[in-house]
Tab-separated table of C-alpha atoms in Angstrom:
chain	number	residue	atom	x	y	z
A	199	MET	CA	56.352	-31.151	3.118
A	200	ALA	CA	57.482	-28.269	5.324
A	201	ASP	CA	56.854	-24.671	4.256
A	202	GLU	CA	60.330	-23.259	3.488
A	203	SER	CA	59.176	-19.672	4.229
A	204	ILE	CA	58.843	-20.515	7.944
A	205	PRO	CA	62.068	-19.741	9.818
A	206	SER	CA	63.782	-22.898	11.035
A	207	SER	CA	64.184	-21.408	14.530
A	208	LEU	CA	60.393	-20.981	14.805
A	209	ARG	CA	59.811	-24.508	13.550
A	210	ARG	CA	62.332	-25.974	16.044
A	211	PHE	CA	60.844	-23.944	18.904
A	212	LEU	CA	57.245	-25.022	18.241
A	213	LEU	CA	58.223	-28.657	17.735
A	214	ALA	CA	59.997	-28.614	21.118
A	215	GLN	CA	56.895	-27.393	23.032
A	216	ASN	CA	53.607	-29.120	23.785
A	217	THR	CA	51.450	-26.633	25.688
A	218	MET	CA	49.987	-23.290	24.699
A	219	SER	CA	47.782	-20.679	26.267
A	220	LEU	CA	44.659	-20.126	24.162
A	221	ALA	CA	42.470	-17.020	24.496
A	222	THR	CA	38.862	-16.837	23.327
A	223	ILE	CA	35.942	-14.427	23.715
A	224	ASP	CA	32.602	-15.490	25.188
A	225	ASP	CA	29.156	-14.401	23.996
A	226	ALA	CA	29.226	-11.410	26.372
A	227	GLY	CA	32.566	-10.212	24.975
A	228	ARG	CA	34.585	-11.335	27.988
A	229	PRO	CA	38.029	-12.866	27.424
A	230	HIS	CA	38.783	-16.395	28.536
A	231	ALA	CA	42.145	-18.204	28.576
A	232	ALA	CA	42.895	-21.909	28.802
A	233	ASN	CA	46.059	-23.977	28.644
A	234	VAL	CA	45.922	-26.842	26.165
A	235	TYR	CA	48.292	-29.466	24.797
A	236	PHE	CA	49.019	-28.958	21.104
A	237	ALA	CA	50.875	-30.403	18.139
A	238	PRO	CA	51.950	-28.487	15.006
A	239	ASP	CA	51.751	-29.852	11.474
A	240	ASN	CA	54.339	-29.206	8.724
A	241	GLU	CA	52.893	-25.751	8.011
A	242	LEU	CA	52.825	-25.059	11.776
A	243	ASN	CA	49.050	-25.048	12.060
A	244	LEU	CA	48.447	-25.824	15.722
A	245	TYR	CA	46.123	-28.717	16.614
A	246	PHE	CA	44.694	-29.476	20.037
A	247	VAL	CA	42.057	-31.737	21.547
A	248	SER	CA	39.464	-30.325	23.871
A	249	ASP	CA	36.125	-31.273	25.361
A	250	PRO	CA	33.355	-29.600	23.317
A	251	ARG	CA	31.632	-28.717	26.611
A	252	SER	CA	34.609	-26.672	27.875
A	253	LEU	CA	34.175	-22.904	27.983
A	254	HIS	CA	36.888	-22.246	25.400
A	255	SER	CA	35.331	-24.781	23.011
A	256	ARG	CA	31.890	-23.198	23.405
A	257	CYS	CA	33.421	-19.750	22.848
A	258	MET	CA	35.148	-20.889	19.641
A	259	ALA	CA	31.899	-22.417	18.388
A	260	SER	CA	30.281	-18.975	18.420
A	261	ASP	CA	33.373	-16.886	17.578
A	262	PRO	CA	36.363	-18.640	15.960
A	263	HIS	CA	38.813	-15.775	16.622
A	264	VAL	CA	41.555	-16.821	19.029
A	265	ALA	CA	44.892	-15.571	20.297
A	266	GLY	CA	47.547	-17.379	22.219
A	267	THR	CA	51.087	-17.918	23.321
A	268	VAL	CA	53.581	-20.746	23.254
A	269	TYR	CA	56.613	-20.435	25.501
A	270	ALA	CA	59.307	-22.556	27.022
A	271	PRO	CA	59.231	-22.975	30.824
A	272	VAL	CA	61.735	-20.746	32.624
A	273	LYS	CA	62.488	-19.643	36.201
A	274	MET	CA	63.032	-15.881	35.667
A	275	TRP	CA	60.844	-13.428	33.727
A	276	GLN	CA	63.892	-12.106	31.861
A	277	GLN	CA	64.319	-15.549	30.294
A	278	ILE	CA	60.805	-15.746	28.774
A	279	ARG	CA	60.977	-16.504	25.059
A	280	GLY	CA	58.022	-17.526	23.010
A	281	VAL	CA	55.575	-16.980	20.207
A	282	GLN	CA	52.384	-14.952	20.210
A	283	PHE	CA	49.704	-15.673	17.627
A	284	HIS	CA	46.173	-14.867	16.550
A	285	GLY	CA	43.897	-16.423	13.994
A	286	ALA	CA	40.795	-18.505	13.519
A	287	CYS	CA	40.105	-21.883	15.066
A	288	THR	CA	37.953	-24.506	13.393
A	289	MET	CA	36.870	-27.946	14.453
A	290	ILE	CA	38.136	-30.784	12.309
A	291	ASP	CA	36.728	-34.242	11.769
A	292	PRO	CA	38.508	-36.580	14.221
A	293	GLY	CA	39.565	-38.844	11.359
A	294	GLU	CA	41.069	-35.943	9.400
A	295	TYR	CA	44.300	-35.660	11.368
A	296	ALA	CA	46.323	-38.182	13.341
A	297	ILE	CA	49.143	-37.265	15.698
């Protein structure tokens, strides 16, 4: 069941997108960004699949704090519309969620 406190415009926007930019911090405190495919659930938690050997996956294993953006592709900077977020990222059991 969808969370009714989430604005419908945000829900529609996130459901219409499939890529996000994900920022992590490495063990030396340096930022790292990666683009990943994602899918939201009914509460708009964002799920993505990534190789555990990738730098962003290794960063999240040692520090789960992430930030990111989701935006629709546009041609002019004045047209950019999107969502910025921050939170914690955790690995889930592959059988726990099916897209």
